[in-house]
XYZ file of C-alpha atoms in Angstrom:
137
model
C 72.665 -25.841 1.386
C 71.021 -28.767 -0.388
C 67.661 -27.011 -0.735
C 69.148 -23.947 -2.439
C 68.401 -25.741 -5.715
C 64.850 -24.376 -5.320
C 65.988 -20.741 -5.157
C 65.003 -18.520 -8.055
C 62.046 -17.932 -10.335
C 59.947 -20.685 -11.878
C 57.190 -20.639 -14.485
C 54.407 -23.200 -14.893
C 54.787 -25.246 -18.065
C 51.907 -27.670 -17.553
C 49.619 -29.566 -15.231
C 48.257 -33.085 -14.996
C 44.947 -34.046 -13.369
C 44.519 -30.570 -11.851
C 40.811 -30.217 -12.579
C 40.019 -33.606 -10.995
C 41.972 -32.709 -7.857
C 40.239 -29.319 -7.626
C 36.843 -31.041 -7.810
C 37.648 -32.608 -4.446
C 37.635 -29.037 -3.030
C 34.031 -28.616 -4.262
C 35.397 -25.748 -6.328
C 33.058 -24.210 -8.893
C 33.651 -25.327 -12.481
C 34.722 -21.899 -13.771
C 37.328 -21.567 -10.987
C 38.572 -25.141 -11.611
C 39.129 -24.342 -15.273
C 40.855 -21.059 -14.412
C 43.265 -22.684 -11.916
C 43.844 -25.694 -14.190
C 44.961 -23.480 -17.064
C 46.665 -20.725 -15.065
C 50.254 -19.929 -16.005
C 51.811 -18.341 -12.947
C 55.297 -17.519 -11.726
C 56.771 -18.664 -8.432
C 59.923 -17.474 -6.713
C 61.830 -19.022 -3.808
C 64.093 -16.945 -1.564
C 65.944 -17.773 1.642
C 67.493 -15.562 4.291
C 69.194 -17.564 7.016
C 66.694 -20.199 8.113
C 63.638 -18.292 6.891
C 62.229 -19.277 3.508
C 59.839 -17.324 1.348
C 57.997 -18.191 -1.789
C 55.906 -15.818 -3.805
C 53.267 -16.767 -6.335
C 52.519 -14.206 -9.058
C 49.206 -15.011 -10.688
C 47.546 -13.336 -13.666
C 45.694 -10.049 -13.164
C 48.270 -8.746 -10.668
C 47.413 -11.120 -7.813
C 50.466 -11.948 -5.687
C 50.679 -14.129 -2.557
C 53.789 -14.488 -0.407
C 54.330 -17.303 2.089
C 57.092 -17.233 4.739
C 58.133 -20.321 6.678
C 60.844 -22.059 8.663
C 61.533 -25.724 8.043
C 59.617 -27.946 10.460
C 57.631 -25.103 12.090
C 53.855 -24.804 11.725
C 52.513 -21.470 10.541
C 49.138 -19.898 9.788
C 48.492 -19.286 6.133
C 45.783 -19.230 3.478
C 45.221 -21.167 0.299
C 45.523 -19.346 -3.015
C 41.737 -18.930 -2.941
C 41.795 -17.502 0.604
C 40.807 -20.383 2.927
C 42.606 -20.367 6.327
C 45.036 -23.255 6.820
C 47.767 -24.397 9.195
C 50.868 -25.411 7.253
C 54.145 -27.174 7.986
C 56.979 -27.753 5.513
C 59.730 -30.285 6.122
C 62.647 -31.599 4.095
C 62.824 -35.259 3.083
C 65.494 -36.564 0.685
C 65.998 -33.172 -0.974
C 62.260 -32.510 -1.351
C 59.958 -30.038 0.349
C 57.182 -32.077 1.952
C 54.205 -29.972 2.968
C 51.124 -30.631 5.076
C 48.308 -28.088 4.863
C 45.423 -28.520 7.321
C 42.216 -26.694 6.460
C 40.988 -24.910 9.592
C 37.330 -25.150 8.630
C 37.020 -28.453 6.757
C 39.470 -31.310 7.456
C 38.313 -33.052 4.271
C 40.177 -30.330 2.363
C 43.570 -31.043 3.968
C 46.301 -31.169 1.341
C 49.726 -32.793 1.093
C 52.314 -31.451 -1.328
C 55.734 -32.598 -2.431
C 58.031 -30.210 -4.289
C 61.096 -31.685 -5.959
C 63.612 -30.926 -8.674
C 63.615 -33.591 -11.393
C 65.990 -33.153 -14.358
C 66.156 -29.407 -13.720
C 62.378 -29.066 -13.570
C 60.367 -28.167 -10.445
C 57.658 -30.802 -10.036
C 54.877 -30.206 -7.510
C 52.567 -33.080 -6.582
C 49.482 -32.039 -4.624
C 47.112 -34.573 -3.057
C 43.658 -33.929 -1.623
C 41.249 -36.722 -0.640
C 43.484 -39.274 -2.352
C 43.424 -37.430 -5.689
C 46.761 -36.090 -6.936
C 47.738 -33.487 -9.493
C 51.146 -32.561 -10.850
C 52.342 -29.090 -11.823
C 55.605 -28.709 -13.753
C 57.751 -25.559 -13.766
C 60.811 -24.428 -15.700
C 63.488 -22.207 -14.194
C 63.619 -18.669 -15.531
């Protein structure tokens, strides 16, 4: 399957414009700095048509998200806000729409793609984008 290129473990190697994007969430400065500098691990798995990705953050915090391509599902953001998410495939990329259930101004769009063997995640909120780069482990 074309999207199997995402399978496996990935580690953050750097971010661009993360703190500016997080400001659009009205996130407190100390949390913005923490998330901007956080080095976390992510793992993609697939069983049949069900996908799963797990984010392992520092201090033993782990979040797992399960989804099927093109189907909406209830979820939460990494900081615990309730959202409705849908992930589709477009030209070999995961294209995600996350709708905040309490504040539509915090809706987020994400594109995950493999570029030169690197996982590149572009997140956009209120027209402000950040990029997170990951290397395969």
